[in-house]
Short mmCIF file of C-alpha atoms in Angstrom, two decimals:
data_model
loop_
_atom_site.label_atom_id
_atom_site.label_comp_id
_atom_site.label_asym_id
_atom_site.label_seq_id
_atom_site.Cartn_x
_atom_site.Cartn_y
_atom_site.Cartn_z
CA UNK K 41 -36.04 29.04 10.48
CA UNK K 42 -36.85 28.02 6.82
CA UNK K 43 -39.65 25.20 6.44
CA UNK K 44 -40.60 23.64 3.36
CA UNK K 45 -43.57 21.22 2.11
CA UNK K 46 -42.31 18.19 1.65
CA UNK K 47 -43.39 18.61 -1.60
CA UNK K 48 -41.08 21.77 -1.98
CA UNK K 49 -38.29 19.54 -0.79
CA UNK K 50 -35.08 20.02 -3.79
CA UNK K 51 -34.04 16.42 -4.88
CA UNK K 52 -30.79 17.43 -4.88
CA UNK K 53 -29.70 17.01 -1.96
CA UNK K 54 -27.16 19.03 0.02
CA UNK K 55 -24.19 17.91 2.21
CA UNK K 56 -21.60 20.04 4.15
CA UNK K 57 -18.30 18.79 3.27
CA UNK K 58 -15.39 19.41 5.98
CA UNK K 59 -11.82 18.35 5.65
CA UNK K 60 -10.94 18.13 9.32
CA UNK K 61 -7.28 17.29 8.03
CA UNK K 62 -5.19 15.29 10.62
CA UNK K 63 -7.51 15.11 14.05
CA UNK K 64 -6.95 12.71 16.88
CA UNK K 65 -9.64 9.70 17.12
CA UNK K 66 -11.66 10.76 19.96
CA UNK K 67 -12.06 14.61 18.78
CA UNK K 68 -13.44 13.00 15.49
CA UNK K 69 -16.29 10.75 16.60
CA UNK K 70 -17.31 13.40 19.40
CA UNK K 71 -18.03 15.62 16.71
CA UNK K 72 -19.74 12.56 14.72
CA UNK K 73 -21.89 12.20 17.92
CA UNK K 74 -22.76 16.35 17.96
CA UNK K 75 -23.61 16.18 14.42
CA UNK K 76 -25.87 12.92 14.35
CA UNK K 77 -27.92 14.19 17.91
CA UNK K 78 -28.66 17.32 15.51
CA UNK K 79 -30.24 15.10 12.95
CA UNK K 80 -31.52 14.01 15.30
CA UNK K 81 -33.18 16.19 17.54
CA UNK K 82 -34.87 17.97 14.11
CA UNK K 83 -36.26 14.87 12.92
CA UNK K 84 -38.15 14.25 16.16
CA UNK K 85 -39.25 18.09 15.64
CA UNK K 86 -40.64 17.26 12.17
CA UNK K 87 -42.51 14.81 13.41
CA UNK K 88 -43.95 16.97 15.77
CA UNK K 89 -45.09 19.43 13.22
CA UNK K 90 -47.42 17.59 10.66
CA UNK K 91 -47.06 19.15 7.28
CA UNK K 92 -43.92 20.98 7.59
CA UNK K 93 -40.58 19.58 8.03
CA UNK K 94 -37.05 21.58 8.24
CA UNK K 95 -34.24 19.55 6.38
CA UNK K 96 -32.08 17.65 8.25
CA UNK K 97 -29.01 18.32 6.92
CA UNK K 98 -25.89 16.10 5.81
CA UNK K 99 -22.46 15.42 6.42
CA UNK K 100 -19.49 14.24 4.53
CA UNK K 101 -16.16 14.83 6.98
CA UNK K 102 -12.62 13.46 5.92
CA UNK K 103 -9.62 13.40 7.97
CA UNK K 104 -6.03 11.46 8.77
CA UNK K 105 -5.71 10.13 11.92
CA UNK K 106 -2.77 9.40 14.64
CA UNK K 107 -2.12 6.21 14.91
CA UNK K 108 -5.13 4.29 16.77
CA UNK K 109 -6.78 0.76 16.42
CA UNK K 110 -10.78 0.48 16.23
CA UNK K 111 -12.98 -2.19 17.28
CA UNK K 112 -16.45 -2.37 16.10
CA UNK K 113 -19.27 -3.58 19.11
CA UNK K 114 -19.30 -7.21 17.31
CA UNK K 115 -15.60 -7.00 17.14
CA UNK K 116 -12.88 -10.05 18.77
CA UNK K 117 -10.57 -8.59 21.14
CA UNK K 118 -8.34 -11.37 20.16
CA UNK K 119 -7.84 -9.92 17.35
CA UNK K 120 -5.78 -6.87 18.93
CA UNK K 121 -2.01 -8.96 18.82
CA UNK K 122 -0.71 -6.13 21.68
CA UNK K 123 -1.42 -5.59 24.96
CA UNK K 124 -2.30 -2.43 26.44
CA UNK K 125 1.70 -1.48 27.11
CA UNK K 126 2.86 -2.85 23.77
CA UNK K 127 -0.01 -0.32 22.30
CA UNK K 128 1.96 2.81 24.55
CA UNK K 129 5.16 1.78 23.52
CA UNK K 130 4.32 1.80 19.61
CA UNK K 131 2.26 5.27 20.18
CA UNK K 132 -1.40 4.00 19.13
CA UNK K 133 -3.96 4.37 20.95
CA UNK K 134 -7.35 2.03 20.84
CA UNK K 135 -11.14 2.42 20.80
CA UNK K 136 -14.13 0.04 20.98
CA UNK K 137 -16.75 1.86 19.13
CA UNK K 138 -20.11 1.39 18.25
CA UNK K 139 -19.89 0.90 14.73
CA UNK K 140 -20.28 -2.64 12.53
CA UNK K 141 -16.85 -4.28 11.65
CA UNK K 142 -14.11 -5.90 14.09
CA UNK K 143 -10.71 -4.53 14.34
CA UNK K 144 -9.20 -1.96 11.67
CA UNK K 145 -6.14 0.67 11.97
CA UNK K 146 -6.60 4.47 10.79
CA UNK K 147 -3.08 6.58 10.23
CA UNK K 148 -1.33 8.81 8.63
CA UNK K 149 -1.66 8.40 4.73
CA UNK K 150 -4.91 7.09 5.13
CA UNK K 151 -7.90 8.89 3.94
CA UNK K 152 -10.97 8.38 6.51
CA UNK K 153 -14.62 9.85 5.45
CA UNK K 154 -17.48 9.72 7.97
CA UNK K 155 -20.77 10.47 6.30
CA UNK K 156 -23.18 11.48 8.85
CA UNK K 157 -26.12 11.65 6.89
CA UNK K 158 -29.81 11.18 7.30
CA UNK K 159 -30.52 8.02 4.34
CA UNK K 160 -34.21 9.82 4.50
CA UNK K 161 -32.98 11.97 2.63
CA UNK K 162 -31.84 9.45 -0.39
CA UNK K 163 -32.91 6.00 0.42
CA UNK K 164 -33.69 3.75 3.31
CA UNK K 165 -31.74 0.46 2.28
CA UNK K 166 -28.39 0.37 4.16
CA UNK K 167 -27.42 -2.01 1.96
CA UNK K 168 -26.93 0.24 -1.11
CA UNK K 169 -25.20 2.96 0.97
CA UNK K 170 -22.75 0.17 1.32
CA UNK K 171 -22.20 -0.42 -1.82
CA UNK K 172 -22.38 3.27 -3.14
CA UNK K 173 -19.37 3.89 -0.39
CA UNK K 174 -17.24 0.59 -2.20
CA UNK K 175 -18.60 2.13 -5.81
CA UNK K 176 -17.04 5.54 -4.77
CA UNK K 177 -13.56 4.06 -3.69
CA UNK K 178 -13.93 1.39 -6.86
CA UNK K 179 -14.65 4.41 -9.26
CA UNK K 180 -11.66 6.05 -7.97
CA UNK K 181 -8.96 3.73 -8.16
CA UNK K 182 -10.14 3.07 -11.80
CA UNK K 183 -8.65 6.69 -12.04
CA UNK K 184 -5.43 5.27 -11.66
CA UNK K 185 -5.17 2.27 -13.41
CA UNK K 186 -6.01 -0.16 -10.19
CA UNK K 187 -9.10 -2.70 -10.86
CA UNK K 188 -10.81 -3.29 -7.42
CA UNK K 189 -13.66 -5.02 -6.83
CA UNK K 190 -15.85 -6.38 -3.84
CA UNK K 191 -14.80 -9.83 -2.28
CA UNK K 192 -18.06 -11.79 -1.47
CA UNK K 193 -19.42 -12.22 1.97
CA UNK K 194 -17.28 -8.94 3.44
CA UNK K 195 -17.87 -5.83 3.30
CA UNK K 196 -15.28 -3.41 1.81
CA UNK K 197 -13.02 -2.96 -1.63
CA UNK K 198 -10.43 -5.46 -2.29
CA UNK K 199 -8.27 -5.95 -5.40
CA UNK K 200 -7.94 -9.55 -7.22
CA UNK K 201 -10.82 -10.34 -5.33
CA UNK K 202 -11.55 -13.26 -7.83
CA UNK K 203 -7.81 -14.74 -6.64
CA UNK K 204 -8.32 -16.49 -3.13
CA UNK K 205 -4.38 -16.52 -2.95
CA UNK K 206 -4.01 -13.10 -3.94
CA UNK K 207 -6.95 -11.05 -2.90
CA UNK K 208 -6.02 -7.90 -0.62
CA UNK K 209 -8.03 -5.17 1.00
CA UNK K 210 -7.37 -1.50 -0.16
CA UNK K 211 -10.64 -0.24 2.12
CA UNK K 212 -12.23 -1.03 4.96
CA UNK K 213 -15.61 -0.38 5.74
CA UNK K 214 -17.46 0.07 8.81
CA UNK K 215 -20.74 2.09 9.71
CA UNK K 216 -23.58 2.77 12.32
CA UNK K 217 -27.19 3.59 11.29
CA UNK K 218 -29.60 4.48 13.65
CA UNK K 219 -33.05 6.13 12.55
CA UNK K 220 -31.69 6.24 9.27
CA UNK K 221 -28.25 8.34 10.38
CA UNK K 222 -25.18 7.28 9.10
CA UNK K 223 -21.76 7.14 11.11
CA UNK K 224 -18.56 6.24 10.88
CA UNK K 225 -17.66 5.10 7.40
CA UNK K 226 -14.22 4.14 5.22
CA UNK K 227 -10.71 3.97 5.81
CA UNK K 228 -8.83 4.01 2.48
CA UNK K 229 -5.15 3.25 2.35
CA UNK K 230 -3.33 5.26 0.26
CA UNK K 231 -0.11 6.40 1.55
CA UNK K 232 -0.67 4.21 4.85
CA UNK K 233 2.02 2.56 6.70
CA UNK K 234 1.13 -1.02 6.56
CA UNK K 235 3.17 -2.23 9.06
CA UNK K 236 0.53 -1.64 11.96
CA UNK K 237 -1.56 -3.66 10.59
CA UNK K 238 0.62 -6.68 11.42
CA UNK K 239 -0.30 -5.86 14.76
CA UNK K 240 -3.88 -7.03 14.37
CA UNK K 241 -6.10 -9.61 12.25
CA UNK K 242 -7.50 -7.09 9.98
CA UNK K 243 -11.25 -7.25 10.24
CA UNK K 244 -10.88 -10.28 11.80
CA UNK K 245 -10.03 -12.28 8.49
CA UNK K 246 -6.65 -14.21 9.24
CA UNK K 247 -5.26 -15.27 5.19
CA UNK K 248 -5.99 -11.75 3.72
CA UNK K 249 -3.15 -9.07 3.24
CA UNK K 250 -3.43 -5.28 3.43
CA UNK K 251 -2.19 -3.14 0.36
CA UNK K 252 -2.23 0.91 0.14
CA UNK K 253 -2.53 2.82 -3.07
CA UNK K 254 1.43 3.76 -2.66
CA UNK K 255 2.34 -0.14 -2.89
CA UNK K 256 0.56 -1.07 -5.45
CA UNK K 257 1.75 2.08 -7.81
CA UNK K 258 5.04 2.16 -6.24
CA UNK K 259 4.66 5.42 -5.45
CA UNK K 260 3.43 8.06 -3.25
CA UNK K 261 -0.02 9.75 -4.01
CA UNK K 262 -0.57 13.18 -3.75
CA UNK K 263 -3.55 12.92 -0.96
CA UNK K 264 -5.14 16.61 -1.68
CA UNK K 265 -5.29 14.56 -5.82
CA UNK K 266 -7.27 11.30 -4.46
CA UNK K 267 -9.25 13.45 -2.06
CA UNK K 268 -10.96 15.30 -4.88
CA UNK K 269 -11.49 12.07 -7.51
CA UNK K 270 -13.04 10.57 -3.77
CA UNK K 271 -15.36 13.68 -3.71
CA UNK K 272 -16.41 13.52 -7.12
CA UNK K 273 -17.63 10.19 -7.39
CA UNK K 274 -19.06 10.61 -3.91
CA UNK K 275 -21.40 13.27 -4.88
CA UNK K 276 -22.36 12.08 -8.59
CA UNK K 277 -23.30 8.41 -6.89
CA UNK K 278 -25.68 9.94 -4.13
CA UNK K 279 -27.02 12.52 -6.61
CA UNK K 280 -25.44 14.89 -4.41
CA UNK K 281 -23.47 18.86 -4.49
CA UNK K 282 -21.10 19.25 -1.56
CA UNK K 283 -21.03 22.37 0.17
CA UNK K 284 -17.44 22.76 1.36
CA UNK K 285 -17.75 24.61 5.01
CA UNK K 286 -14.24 24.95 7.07
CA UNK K 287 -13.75 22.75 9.90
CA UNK K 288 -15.11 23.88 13.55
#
């Protein structure tokens, strides 16, 4: 077991980076849950040993997931459109989870990243992780010619968010922070199928459409490309290096 001073401490920090690839719902926030009781479990430890601390360490996992419908613990059931049987019949599945946000879809196309990350580590204002996570999906549609922006009063990256008519969300964002560790996190539509989400009320907001990467290029996106641009501006806005590990 390494200790440092926190003196010693590097300020760049570290986080493992797995690509979990396509992973069913559940499997995903178990592992979520294994990785944040780790953080845990050491920072109690820390605190029980005055003047030496082991890191915590930090998580950055991405994935595509099955078809599946999330509510967040503030979240409006009535904003699920099917019932239970309607949900078997179209293959999606549903959670209520304990993250911030009301209902959202994750599927195939979609690029999903759960940081599970001790903010110690950076910064303790929860309020600039959530705008570094919109910066890093901002930054990266700039890559490719789309101009997003933030849409005041929700959370999340929107294009034309100046246009009340036309004003559409590209990412949703939802997150849990407890003692300063990060869960859950974005789901950015890039080669989604956007007909699920006319299934729900998209974060609850009734007069706002969805839009994908895909529509508004016309085009199909290569997702191992946008993975990568997402990485990079990840890691350059939290003053991070990724340590690519394989999935477990």
């Amino acid at each position: 077991m390494l200790l440092f001073r926190k003196s010693e401490i590097c300020t760049m920090n570290k986080i493992i980076f797995r690509d979990l690839e396509k992973i069913r719902y559940k499997e995903a926030w178990d592992l979520q849950e294994y990785y944040f009781k780790n953080i845990v479990d050491q920072k109690i430890q820390n605190r029980n040993t005055p003047g030496y601390e082991k890191l915590t360490k930090n998580y950055l996992l991405f994935c595509e997931h099955p078809p599946v419908y999330t509510l967040g613990k503030s979240g409006d059931i009535n904003n699920v459109l099917l019932n239970e049987e309607q949900q078997k019949e179209k293959g999606v599945e549903f959670f209520k989870i304990n993250r911030g946000g009301d209902i959202t879809f994750h599927g195939p196309g979609q690029l999903v990243g759960y940081p599970v990350m001790d903010l110690e580590n950076f910064f303790t204002d929860i309020h600039k992780y959530l705008r570094l996570l919109e910066e890093t999906m901002i930054l990266t549609l700039a890559e490719y010619g789309i101009v997003a922006g933030r849409y005041p009063g929700y959370t999340g990256v929107w294009l034309e968010p100046d246009d009340e008519f036309h004003a559409r969300k590209i990412c949703a964002i939802g997150v849990r922070c407890s003692r300063w560790i990060t869960m859950h996190g974005w789901a950015f539509n890039i080669n989604t199928d956007l007909s699920y989400f006319n299934h729900i009320i998209p974060c609850g907001i009734k007069d706002k459409d969805v839009t994908s990467m895909a529509k508004e290029l016309g085009k199909p996106l290569n997702m191992a490309e946008v993975k990568a641009v997402v990485k990079h501006h990840f890691a350059n806005l939290f003053h991070a290096e990724l340590i690519s590990e394989p999935a477990v």
